[in-house]
mmCIF file of C-alpha atoms and ligand atoms in Angstrom:
data_model
loop_
_atom_site.group_PDB
_atom_site.id
_atom_site.type_symbol
_atom_site.label_atom_id
_atom_site.label_comp_id
_atom_site.label_asym_id
_atom_site.label_seq_id
_atom_site.Cartn_x
_atom_site.Cartn_y
_atom_site.Cartn_z
ATOM 1 C CA MET A 1 30.183 14.976 4.751
ATOM 2 C CA ASN A 2 29.203 13.372 8.063
ATOM 3 C CA LEU A 3 28.836 15.328 11.265
ATOM 4 C CA GLU A 4 28.219 13.944 14.731
ATOM 5 C CA VAL A 5 27.838 16.156 17.794
ATOM 6 C CA ILE A 6 29.646 14.623 20.762
ATOM 7 C CA GLU A 7 29.067 17.270 23.414
ATOM 8 C CA LYS A 8 27.095 20.487 23.464
ATOM 9 C CA ASN A 9 26.342 22.871 26.287
ATOM 10 C CA GLN A 10 26.292 26.656 26.767
ATOM 11 C CA GLN A 11 30.085 26.965 26.681
ATOM 12 C CA LYS A 12 31.361 24.070 24.623
ATOM 13 C CA LEU A 13 30.629 22.297 21.330
ATOM 14 C CA ILE A 14 32.506 19.176 20.279
ATOM 15 C CA PHE A 15 31.720 17.417 17.006
ATOM 16 C CA VAL A 16 33.315 14.860 14.703
ATOM 17 C CA ILE A 17 33.369 15.783 11.053
ATOM 18 C CA GLU A 18 34.104 13.202 8.358
ATOM 19 C CA ASP A 19 34.847 13.169 4.630
ATOM 20 C CA ILE A 20 36.317 16.659 4.401
ATOM 21 C CA SER A 21 39.786 17.789 3.414
ATOM 22 C CA ILE A 22 42.258 19.325 5.834
ATOM 23 C CA GLU A 23 42.098 22.573 3.842
ATOM 24 C CA MET A 24 38.328 22.749 4.312
ATOM 25 C CA ALA A 25 38.608 22.000 8.058
ATOM 26 C CA ASN A 26 41.216 24.742 8.390
ATOM 27 C CA ALA A 27 39.103 27.223 6.423
ATOM 28 C CA ILE A 28 36.180 26.569 8.803
ATOM 29 C CA ARG A 29 38.482 27.063 11.818
ATOM 30 C CA ARG A 30 39.923 30.300 10.481
ATOM 31 C CA ILE A 31 36.514 31.779 9.625
ATOM 32 C CA ILE A 32 35.192 30.932 13.117
ATOM 33 C CA LEU A 33 38.258 32.505 14.753
ATOM 34 C CA THR A 34 38.525 35.710 12.752
ATOM 35 C CA GLU A 35 35.616 36.493 10.451
ATOM 36 C CA ILE A 36 32.355 36.250 12.417
ATOM 37 C CA PRO A 37 31.080 39.773 13.251
ATOM 38 C CA VAL A 38 30.284 40.363 16.922
ATOM 39 C CA PHE A 39 29.596 43.381 19.101
ATOM 40 C CA ALA A 40 32.174 45.042 21.349
ATOM 41 C CA ILE A 41 32.486 48.490 22.894
ATOM 42 C CA ASP A 42 34.548 50.655 20.544
ATOM 43 C CA GLU A 43 34.048 54.205 21.753
ATOM 44 C CA VAL A 44 33.970 55.398 25.354
ATOM 45 C CA ILE A 45 33.139 58.859 26.663
ATOM 46 C CA ILE A 46 34.137 59.239 30.308
ATOM 47 C CA LEU A 47 32.203 62.072 31.919
ATOM 48 C CA LYS A 48 33.255 61.326 35.483
ATOM 49 C CA ASN A 49 35.845 58.888 36.790
ATOM 50 C CA ASP A 50 36.604 58.982 40.518
ATOM 51 C CA SER A 51 38.202 55.513 40.444
ATOM 52 C CA PRO A 52 41.983 55.088 40.824
ATOM 53 C CA LEU A 53 42.184 53.697 37.255
ATOM 54 C CA TYR A 54 43.197 55.932 34.358
ATOM 55 C CA ASP A 55 40.492 56.635 31.754
ATOM 56 C CA GLU A 56 42.460 54.633 29.137
ATOM 57 C CA ILE A 57 42.504 51.531 31.350
ATOM 58 C CA VAL A 58 38.767 51.844 32.032
ATOM 59 C CA ALA A 59 38.118 52.177 28.275
ATOM 60 C CA HIS A 60 40.273 49.105 27.571
ATOM 61 C CA ARG A 61 38.483 47.056 30.240
ATOM 62 C CA LEU A 62 35.101 48.072 28.785
ATOM 63 C CA GLY A 63 36.233 47.074 25.289
ATOM 64 C CA MET A 64 37.118 43.567 26.443
ATOM 65 C CA ILE A 65 33.676 42.832 27.952
ATOM 66 C CA PRO A 66 31.970 40.175 25.767
ATOM 67 C CA LEU A 67 28.564 41.317 24.547
ATOM 68 C CA LYS A 68 25.688 39.102 23.427
ATOM 69 C CA THR A 69 25.351 39.678 19.696
ATOM 70 C CA SER A 70 22.347 39.820 17.411
ATOM 71 C CA LEU A 71 23.243 39.806 13.731
ATOM 72 C CA GLU A 72 19.736 40.332 12.407
ATOM 73 C CA ASN A 73 19.179 44.062 12.893
ATOM 74 C CA TYR A 74 22.674 45.489 12.594
ATOM 75 C CA ASN A 75 25.249 46.220 9.901
ATOM 76 C CA LEU A 76 29.003 46.319 10.056
ATOM 77 C CA PRO A 77 29.872 50.067 10.172
ATOM 78 C CA ARG A 78 31.715 49.837 6.834
ATOM 79 C CA ASP A 79 28.598 48.360 5.146
ATOM 80 C CA CYS A 80 26.143 50.787 6.763
ATOM 81 C CA ASP A 81 24.397 53.573 4.841
ATOM 82 C CA CYS A 82 25.697 56.079 7.398
ATOM 83 C CA GLY A 83 29.212 55.429 6.109
ATOM 84 C CA GLY A 84 30.428 54.233 9.510
ATOM 85 C CA PHE A 85 29.708 57.479 11.368
ATOM 86 C CA GLY A 86 27.295 55.697 13.706
ATOM 87 C CA CYS A 87 23.524 55.268 13.482
ATOM 88 C CA PRO A 88 20.874 53.008 15.107
ATOM 89 C CA LEU A 89 21.604 50.379 12.407
ATOM 90 C CA CYS A 90 25.286 49.972 13.263
ATOM 91 C CA GLN A 91 25.697 51.208 16.831
ATOM 92 C CA VAL A 92 24.383 50.384 20.294
ATOM 93 C CA SER A 93 24.777 52.752 23.207
ATOM 94 C CA LEU A 94 25.535 51.582 26.748
ATOM 95 C CA THR A 95 25.675 53.862 29.755
ATOM 96 C CA CYS A 96 26.977 53.362 33.249
ATOM 97 C CA GLU A 97 26.247 55.710 36.128
ATOM 98 C CA VAL A 98 27.120 54.576 39.628
ATOM 99 C CA ASN A 99 27.146 56.727 42.727
ATOM 100 C CA ASN A 100 28.702 55.127 45.783
ATOM 101 C CA ASP A 101 26.632 56.385 48.687
ATOM 102 C CA THR A 102 27.569 53.437 50.883
ATOM 103 C CA ASN A 103 30.194 53.578 53.604
ATOM 104 C CA LYS A 104 32.716 51.316 51.903
ATOM 105 C CA PRO A 105 34.392 50.901 48.475
ATOM 106 C CA LEU A 106 32.125 49.599 45.737
ATOM 107 C CA VAL A 107 32.928 47.431 42.708
ATOM 108 C CA VAL A 108 31.278 48.455 39.432
ATOM 109 C CA TYR A 109 30.384 45.365 37.368
ATOM 110 C CA SER A 110 29.459 44.757 33.737
ATOM 111 C CA GLY A 111 25.864 44.336 34.960
ATOM 112 C CA ASP A 112 25.837 48.069 35.781
ATOM 113 C CA LEU A 113 25.936 48.870 32.048
ATOM 114 C CA ASN A 114 22.523 49.847 30.656
ATOM 115 C CA SER A 115 22.078 49.098 26.979
ATOM 116 C CA ASN A 116 19.571 50.769 24.657
ATOM 117 C CA ASP A 117 19.006 47.345 23.041
ATOM 118 C CA PRO A 118 18.064 44.560 25.499
ATOM 119 C CA ASN A 119 19.566 41.989 23.073
ATOM 120 C CA ILE A 120 23.038 43.582 23.129
ATOM 121 C CA VAL A 121 24.135 43.266 26.762
ATOM 122 C CA PRO A 122 27.192 41.820 28.558
ATOM 123 C CA THR A 123 27.218 38.013 28.543
ATOM 124 C CA HIS A 124 27.951 37.992 32.278
ATOM 125 C CA ASP A 125 26.807 40.503 34.907
ATOM 126 C CA LYS A 126 29.679 39.992 37.324
ATOM 127 C CA ILE A 127 32.710 41.067 35.274
ATOM 128 C CA PRO A 128 34.449 43.700 37.456
ATOM 129 C CA ILE A 129 35.250 46.961 35.649
ATOM 130 C CA LEU A 130 36.601 49.175 38.429
ATOM 131 C CA LYS A 131 36.280 50.040 42.101
ATOM 132 C CA ILE A 132 35.215 53.384 43.543
ATOM 133 C CA ASP A 133 35.590 54.702 47.066
ATOM 134 C CA LYS A 134 32.741 56.012 49.229
ATOM 135 C CA ASP A 135 31.176 59.286 48.050
ATOM 136 C CA SER A 136 32.678 58.686 44.580
ATOM 137 C CA LYS A 137 31.006 58.584 41.235
ATOM 138 C CA ILE A 138 31.396 57.151 37.768
ATOM 139 C CA ILE A 139 29.528 58.298 34.650
ATOM 140 C CA ILE A 140 30.430 56.610 31.376
ATOM 141 C CA GLU A 141 28.840 56.534 27.927
ATOM 142 C CA CYS A 142 29.917 53.766 25.521
ATOM 143 C CA TYR A 143 29.176 52.837 21.934
ATOM 144 C CA ALA A 144 29.378 49.236 20.759
ATOM 145 C CA ILE A 145 29.734 48.277 17.100
ATOM 146 C CA LEU A 146 30.029 45.066 15.100
ATOM 147 C CA GLY A 147 33.583 44.104 14.219
ATOM 148 C CA LEU A 148 35.832 41.223 13.174
ATOM 149 C CA ALA A 149 38.435 39.472 15.309
ATOM 150 C CA LYS A 150 40.998 39.805 12.500
ATOM 151 C CA ASP A 151 40.877 43.576 13.188
ATOM 152 C CA HIS A 152 40.818 43.378 17.001
ATOM 153 C CA VAL A 153 40.656 40.418 19.382
ATOM 154 C CA LYS A 154 37.809 42.026 21.367
ATOM 155 C CA PHE A 155 35.515 41.067 18.456
ATOM 156 C CA SER A 156 36.164 37.326 18.984
ATOM 157 C CA ALA A 157 33.052 35.209 18.496
ATOM 158 C CA VAL A 158 34.677 32.253 20.301
ATOM 159 C CA SER A 159 37.165 31.801 23.123
ATOM 160 C CA ASN A 160 38.861 28.933 21.355
ATOM 161 C CA CYS A 161 38.436 26.858 18.206
ATOM 162 C CA PHE A 162 40.685 24.002 17.153
ATOM 163 C CA TYR A 163 40.521 20.538 15.649
ATOM 164 C CA ARG A 164 42.437 17.332 16.149
ATOM 165 C CA TYR A 165 43.089 14.458 13.806
ATOM 166 C CA TYR A 166 40.894 11.469 14.605
ATOM 167 C CA PRO A 167 43.262 8.977 16.273
ATOM 168 C CA VAL A 168 43.393 5.268 15.474
ATOM 169 C CA ILE A 169 45.318 2.947 17.795
ATOM 170 C CA ILE A 170 45.985 -0.568 16.491
ATOM 171 C CA PHE A 171 47.577 -3.440 18.401
ATOM 172 C CA ASN A 172 47.325 -7.156 18.909
ATOM 173 C CA GLU A 173 47.104 -8.083 22.564
ATOM 174 C CA ASP A 174 48.853 -11.403 21.900
ATOM 175 C CA ASP A 175 52.013 -9.572 20.765
ATOM 176 C CA ILE A 176 52.468 -7.984 24.194
ATOM 177 C CA LYS A 177 53.016 -10.895 26.555
ATOM 178 C CA ASP A 178 55.200 -9.376 29.242
ATOM 179 C CA LYS A 179 53.177 -8.150 32.261
ATOM 180 C CA GLU A 180 55.688 -5.430 33.067
ATOM 181 C CA GLU A 181 55.505 -4.130 29.512
ATOM 182 C CA LYS A 182 51.715 -3.955 29.736
ATOM 183 C CA GLU A 183 51.945 -2.019 32.983
ATOM 184 C CA LEU A 184 54.524 0.317 31.509
ATOM 185 C CA ILE A 185 52.345 1.053 28.465
ATOM 186 C CA SER A 186 49.268 1.789 30.583
ATOM 187 C CA LYS A 187 51.280 3.907 33.022
ATOM 188 C CA MET A 188 53.166 5.918 30.400
ATOM 189 C CA CYS A 189 50.042 7.114 28.562
ATOM 190 C CA PRO A 190 49.551 10.670 29.874
ATOM 191 C CA VAL A 191 45.784 10.543 29.309
ATOM 192 C CA ASN A 192 45.295 6.944 30.610
ATOM 193 C CA LEU A 193 43.833 5.389 27.495
ATOM 194 C CA PHE A 194 44.808 1.837 28.467
ATOM 195 C CA GLU A 195 43.402 -0.406 31.189
ATOM 196 C CA LEU A 196 44.668 -3.691 32.547
ATOM 197 C CA VAL A 197 41.651 -5.995 32.847
ATOM 198 C CA ASN A 198 42.393 -9.575 34.051
ATOM 199 C CA ASN A 199 46.006 -9.033 33.005
ATOM 200 C CA LYS A 200 44.871 -8.063 29.498
ATOM 201 C CA LEU A 201 45.770 -4.714 27.972
ATOM 202 C CA GLU A 202 42.606 -3.009 26.775
ATOM 203 C CA LEU A 203 41.960 0.277 25.062
ATOM 204 C CA LYS A 204 39.182 2.431 26.481
ATOM 205 C CA GLU A 205 36.166 2.620 24.187
ATOM 206 C CA ASP A 206 36.159 6.431 23.932
ATOM 207 C CA TYR A 207 39.965 6.708 23.665
ATOM 208 C CA TRP A 208 39.664 8.959 20.590
ATOM 209 C CA LYS A 209 38.093 11.721 22.665
ATOM 210 C CA THR A 210 41.204 12.288 24.755
ATOM 211 C CA CYS A 211 44.104 10.812 22.733
ATOM 212 C CA THR A 212 46.588 13.583 21.934
ATOM 213 C CA LEU A 213 48.607 11.469 19.442
ATOM 214 C CA CYS A 214 51.692 11.739 21.672
ATOM 215 C CA LYS A 215 52.706 8.176 20.648
ATOM 216 C CA ALA A 216 54.004 7.305 24.144
ATOM 217 C CA CYS A 217 52.353 3.873 23.782
ATOM 218 C CA GLU A 218 54.075 3.313 20.409
ATOM 219 C CA GLN A 219 57.501 4.162 21.844
ATOM 220 C CA ASN A 220 57.042 2.110 25.026
ATOM 221 C CA SER A 221 55.886 -1.004 23.157
ATOM 222 C CA ASP A 222 58.724 -1.062 20.566
ATOM 223 C CA GLY A 223 56.209 -0.436 17.818
ATOM 224 C CA LYS A 224 53.821 -3.266 18.772
ATOM 225 C CA ILE A 225 51.205 -0.570 19.198
ATOM 226 C CA LYS A 226 50.624 1.607 16.140
ATOM 227 C CA VAL A 227 49.189 5.117 16.384
ATOM 228 C CA THR A 228 47.803 6.603 13.195
ATOM 229 C CA THR A 229 45.042 8.965 12.134
ATOM 230 C CA GLN A 230 41.937 8.497 10.023
ATOM 231 C CA LYS A 231 42.156 10.458 6.797
ATOM 232 C CA GLY A 232 39.475 13.123 6.308
ATOM 233 C CA LYS A 233 38.098 12.815 9.856
ATOM 234 C CA TYR A 234 38.579 15.512 12.505
ATOM 235 C CA ILE A 235 37.361 16.312 16.005
ATOM 236 C CA PHE A 236 36.384 19.959 16.341
ATOM 237 C CA PHE A 237 36.371 21.775 19.683
ATOM 238 C CA ILE A 238 34.710 25.194 20.002
ATOM 239 C CA GLU A 239 34.489 27.146 23.254
ATOM 240 C CA THR A 240 32.493 30.330 23.671
ATOM 241 C CA ASP A 241 31.840 32.947 26.327
ATOM 242 C CA GLY A 242 28.205 33.230 25.186
ATOM 243 C CA VAL A 243 28.580 35.972 22.556
ATOM 244 C CA LEU A 244 26.728 33.991 19.866
ATOM 245 C CA PRO A 245 24.675 30.765 20.071
ATOM 246 C CA PHE A 246 26.426 27.832 18.359
ATOM 247 C CA GLU A 247 23.640 27.366 15.783
ATOM 248 C CA LEU A 248 24.060 30.947 14.587
ATOM 249 C CA LEU A 249 27.842 30.713 14.664
ATOM 250 C CA ILE A 250 27.966 27.629 12.420
ATOM 251 C CA LYS A 251 25.312 29.025 10.041
ATOM 252 C CA LYS A 252 27.229 32.294 9.686
ATOM 253 C CA THR A 253 30.503 30.397 9.155
ATOM 254 C CA PHE A 254 29.135 28.536 6.135
ATOM 255 C CA GLU A 255 27.458 31.688 4.798
ATOM 256 C CA LEU A 256 30.821 33.454 4.864
ATOM 257 C CA PHE A 257 32.547 30.419 3.353
ATOM 258 C CA ASN A 258 30.113 30.442 0.408
ATOM 259 C CA GLU A 259 30.539 34.214 -0.017
ATOM 260 C CA LYS A 260 34.303 33.760 -0.225
ATOM 261 C CA ILE A 261 33.991 31.017 -2.850
ATOM 262 C CA ASP A 262 31.604 33.219 -4.905
ATOM 263 C CA GLU A 263 34.001 36.169 -4.625
ATOM 264 C CA PHE A 264 36.879 33.952 -5.722
ATOM 265 C CA ILE A 265 34.947 32.745 -8.781
ATOM 266 C CA THR A 266 34.006 36.338 -9.697
ATOM 267 C CA LYS A 267 37.634 37.396 -9.437
ATOM 268 C CA LEU A 268 38.729 34.484 -11.613
ATOM 269 C CA GLU A 269 36.170 35.451 -14.249
ATOM 270 C CA GLU A 270 37.469 39.032 -14.189
ATOM 271 C CA ILE A 271 41.002 37.773 -14.816
ATOM 272 C CA GLU A 272 39.768 35.647 -17.717
ATOM 273 C CA ILE A 273 38.084 38.694 -19.293
ATOM 274 C CA LEU A 274 41.245 40.710 -18.823
ATOM 275 C CA SER A 275 43.438 38.018 -20.385
ATOM 276 C CA LYS A 276 41.138 37.977 -23.436
ATOM 277 C CA ILE A 277 41.518 41.737 -23.848
ATOM 278 C CA TYR A 278 45.326 41.707 -23.631
HETATM 279 ZN ZN1 ZN B 301 25.210 53.192 10.531
#
């Protein structure tokens, strides 16, 4: 398996992965989207709410705030010794107490939440939760737990994760003689992959990064241009809101993948034992 990182910053990771099957690529995508445990607020106790929003809406807005996640010191509630009732090993408490003593309405932001663990805090401080009028107050107590996105979308480790087939565009410039045809091909490509240089039709060097395999060039050239894909090669795009660093995300993905394979083998062995008995 070959892996080449094309772009990496705080929000985005793009890499090309080679020599893997489509099933494997899809398994990686599905684990990233649904199986990585991350923190989110799951229980809210509203002691005072002077805002115009109903308590339920406030609770929902709190639940959707992405929280930075540390996987080292915490258990999923179902795997915790406390049996999921809530203890320091599976729960983080966040409180929010704001008293508007100014003369105008005040917006309460995610940055106003105080966590009992400095590692489990909102990824951004300026996510608005609600607005309170002057001389109004809000007192909220929240409990965040680890969860999986397959149970609720608020536990999403990534904002988006998808892959594209690696595109291959083949053509012989000599076959396309007509100037108008060349112009048409370059104009009809929605992502402008073609350039006309000295009346020659040229493909941009990094065309594979943006090609969406729409085949507009193939249709507009009567098949003189061929658009195909490279077998076993995919371009992966992952976007995050900062819940987990990419290194940890990828490591956890493969850990879970291996666990699933081991579980599958164990189950198969069980079946084999059973078939011997009966
Ligand atoms: Zn616990």
